[in-house]
């Protein structure tokens, strides 16, 4: 299965209404898609993570100049071998961030090819499906004005409830007092409806404020408190874990088994959240899942990308063992971002959508999706 070409597609779309998370205003959605072509005619797709403020051209350049020359002519089925080859060749200027996102994109495409070659979905190659459907949680509650939007956010909670979501993650980190007010309004809006709530501050605070917020939210029975402090402050994470009652989650800004080793060694998290398009792809996610299991840490992937990212995450989630086995063990959830994304759903012929509170795992070969090339061309700006 000889690799004969790698095409890079940078997609962008400005947003009609910009929105804010705690780190800034998101004015466009973008994606770095990678298409790996083989001599036999099988094509694999992958995606590099581009968070709202990240130029997608960085990962695109890493694929073009650092990775493509390395793997042209190689056997696409050598997923683990090629992962190490890409990691070793970029170690001195990579290890974190967009370079690992670039490796992630190529790796996901190679797994897509492997699945298509063997006529099975990726989760079969990963050892089989623990589950064939997953409960999505709505990620939302971004701001469109700034502070003081509690009434609008309470209405948003009702919209997610009416759409069938049974779990919701609230974006916080806009000032502790404002956060507390918004959480109160949202919790009251869904009270008695059996909704699971989580919060995510995107590392907006230092330890003292993060603790104050956590203590104020103690009564909401949160499934987790995500990125309470900056990803570099592993001791701060451990302090949150020791002083607060709710589980602490993080990892979307961590990469590879080496980064996660440090996170686990510091007792930083109850729940690890690798992003498939940023942690090093499916190969790296496998390493991280094994490492997490050895440390008694649950894994719940972070998802914010396009349909390719969603599909890759679903394949991993299918094959993800629960961290703490019991008759009524807590199952992983699918992060289902509800913020504006003009091309995410349209990028594939059968969009990934929740229905009645569940999302089915795609059962087709590889990622289990078909790319709509007209959408790629429509939003493509470079590559
Ligand atoms: Ca997050």
PDB file of N, CA and C in Angstrom, residues 131 196 222-224 247 271 298-300 321-333:
ATOM      1  N   UNK A 131     -18.915  -0.454  22.504  1.00  0.00           N
ATOM      2  CA  UNK A 131     -20.235   0.179  22.360  1.00  0.00           C
ATOM      3  C   UNK A 131     -20.435   0.564  20.899  1.00  0.00           C
ATOM      4  N   UNK A 196     -27.042  16.262  33.065  1.00  0.00           N
ATOM      5  CA  UNK A 196     -25.686  16.259  33.610  1.00  0.00           C
ATOM      6  C   UNK A 196     -24.972  17.522  33.132  1.00  0.00           C
ATOM      7  N   UNK A 222     -21.370  18.331  39.296  1.00  0.00           N
ATOM      8  CA  UNK A 222     -20.739  18.378  37.974  1.00  0.00           C
ATOM      9  C   UNK A 222     -20.063  17.053  37.642  1.00  0.00           C
ATOM     10  N   UNK A 223     -20.198  16.648  36.382  1.00  0.00           N
ATOM     11  CA  UNK A 223     -19.486  15.433  35.960  1.00  0.00           C
ATOM     12  C   UNK A 223     -17.981  15.703  35.895  1.00  0.00           C
ATOM     13  N   UNK A 224     -17.614  16.949  35.477  1.00  0.00           N
ATOM     14  CA  UNK A 224     -16.211  17.353  35.576  1.00  0.00           C
ATOM     15  C   UNK A 224     -16.047  18.857  35.482  1.00  0.00           C
ATOM     16  N   UNK A 247     -14.743  15.754  39.814  1.00  0.00           N
ATOM     17  CA  UNK A 247     -13.593  15.284  39.041  1.00  0.00           C
ATOM     18  C   UNK A 247     -12.972  16.432  38.233  1.00  0.00           C
ATOM     19  N   UNK A 271      -9.885  12.788  34.638  1.00  0.00           N
ATOM     20  CA  UNK A 271     -10.344  12.480  33.281  1.00  0.00           C
ATOM     21  C   UNK A 271      -9.369  13.120  32.290  1.00  0.00           C
ATOM     22  N   UNK A 298      -9.706   8.010  33.722  1.00  0.00           N
ATOM     23  CA  UNK A 298     -10.663   7.814  32.625  1.00  0.00           C
ATOM     24  C   UNK A 298     -10.234   8.653  31.415  1.00  0.00           C
ATOM     25  N   UNK A 299     -10.618   8.211  30.222  1.00  0.00           N
ATOM     26  CA  UNK A 299     -10.342   8.980  29.005  1.00  0.00           C
ATOM     27  C   UNK A 299     -11.665   9.389  28.378  1.00  0.00           C
ATOM     28  N   UNK A 300     -11.776  10.660  28.078  1.00  0.00           N
ATOM     29  CA  UNK A 300     -12.942  11.162  27.355  1.00  0.00           C
ATOM     30  C   UNK A 300     -12.452  12.171  26.332  1.00  0.00           C
ATOM     31  N   UNK A 321     -11.971   1.244  26.557  1.00  0.00           N
ATOM     32  CA  UNK A 321     -12.456   0.553  27.755  1.00  0.00           C
ATOM     33  C   UNK A 321     -12.837   1.566  28.838  1.00  0.00           C
ATOM     34  N   UNK A 322     -13.815   1.217  29.684  1.00  0.00           N
ATOM     35  CA  UNK A 322     -14.106   2.111  30.812  1.00  0.00           C
ATOM     36  C   UNK A 322     -12.953   2.009  31.807  1.00  0.00           C
ATOM     37  N   UNK A 323     -12.718   3.106  32.515  1.00  0.00           N
ATOM     38  CA  UNK A 323     -11.577   3.123  33.445  1.00  0.00           C
ATOM     39  C   UNK A 323     -11.872   2.325  34.707  1.00  0.00           C
ATOM     40  N   UNK A 324     -13.109   2.362  35.148  1.00  0.00           N
ATOM     41  CA  UNK A 324     -13.458   1.747  36.433  1.00  0.00           C
ATOM     42  C   UNK A 324     -14.659   0.832  36.205  1.00  0.00           C
ATOM     43  N   UNK A 325     -14.359  -0.430  36.026  1.00  0.00           N
ATOM     44  CA  UNK A 325     -15.413  -1.356  35.652  1.00  0.00           C
ATOM     45  C   UNK A 325     -16.390  -1.616  36.791  1.00  0.00           C
ATOM     46  N   UNK A 326     -17.661  -1.625  36.446  1.00  0.00           N
ATOM     47  CA  UNK A 326     -18.697  -2.063  37.381  1.00  0.00           C
ATOM     48  C   UNK A 326     -19.951  -2.299  36.547  1.00  0.00           C
ATOM     49  N   UNK A 327     -20.978  -2.839  37.170  1.00  0.00           N
ATOM     50  CA  UNK A 327     -22.223  -3.098  36.444  1.00  0.00           C
ATOM     51  C   UNK A 327     -22.791  -1.835  35.809  1.00  0.00           C
ATOM     52  N   UNK A 328     -22.659  -0.738  36.513  1.00  0.00           N
ATOM     53  CA  UNK A 328     -23.222   0.522  36.028  1.00  0.00           C
ATOM     54  C   UNK A 328     -22.094   1.550  35.852  1.00  0.00           C
ATOM     55  N   UNK A 329     -21.056   1.127  35.160  1.00  0.00           N
ATOM     56  CA  UNK A 329     -19.872   1.984  34.990  1.00  0.00           C
ATOM     57  C   UNK A 329     -20.205   3.226  34.164  1.00  0.00           C
ATOM     58  N   UNK A 330     -19.444   4.297  34.433  1.00  0.00           N
ATOM     59  CA  UNK A 330     -19.634   5.536  33.685  1.00  0.00           C
ATOM     60  C   UNK A 330     -19.023   5.377  32.291  1.00  0.00           C
ATOM     61  N   UNK A 331     -19.849   5.564  31.287  1.00  0.00           N
ATOM     62  CA  UNK A 331     -19.414   5.403  29.897  1.00  0.00           C
ATOM     63  C   UNK A 331     -18.835   6.724  29.378  1.00  0.00           C
ATOM     64  N   UNK A 332     -17.917   6.649  28.400  1.00  0.00           N
ATOM     65  CA  UNK A 332     -17.431   7.904  27.799  1.00  0.00           C
ATOM     66  C   UNK A 332     -18.548   8.613  27.027  1.00  0.00           C
ATOM     67  N   UNK A 333     -18.413   9.924  26.917  1.00  0.00           N
ATOM     68  CA  UNK A 333     -19.371  10.745  26.175  1.00  0.00           C
ATOM     69  C   UNK A 333     -18.698  11.302  24.927  1.00  0.00           C
TER      70      UNK A 333
END
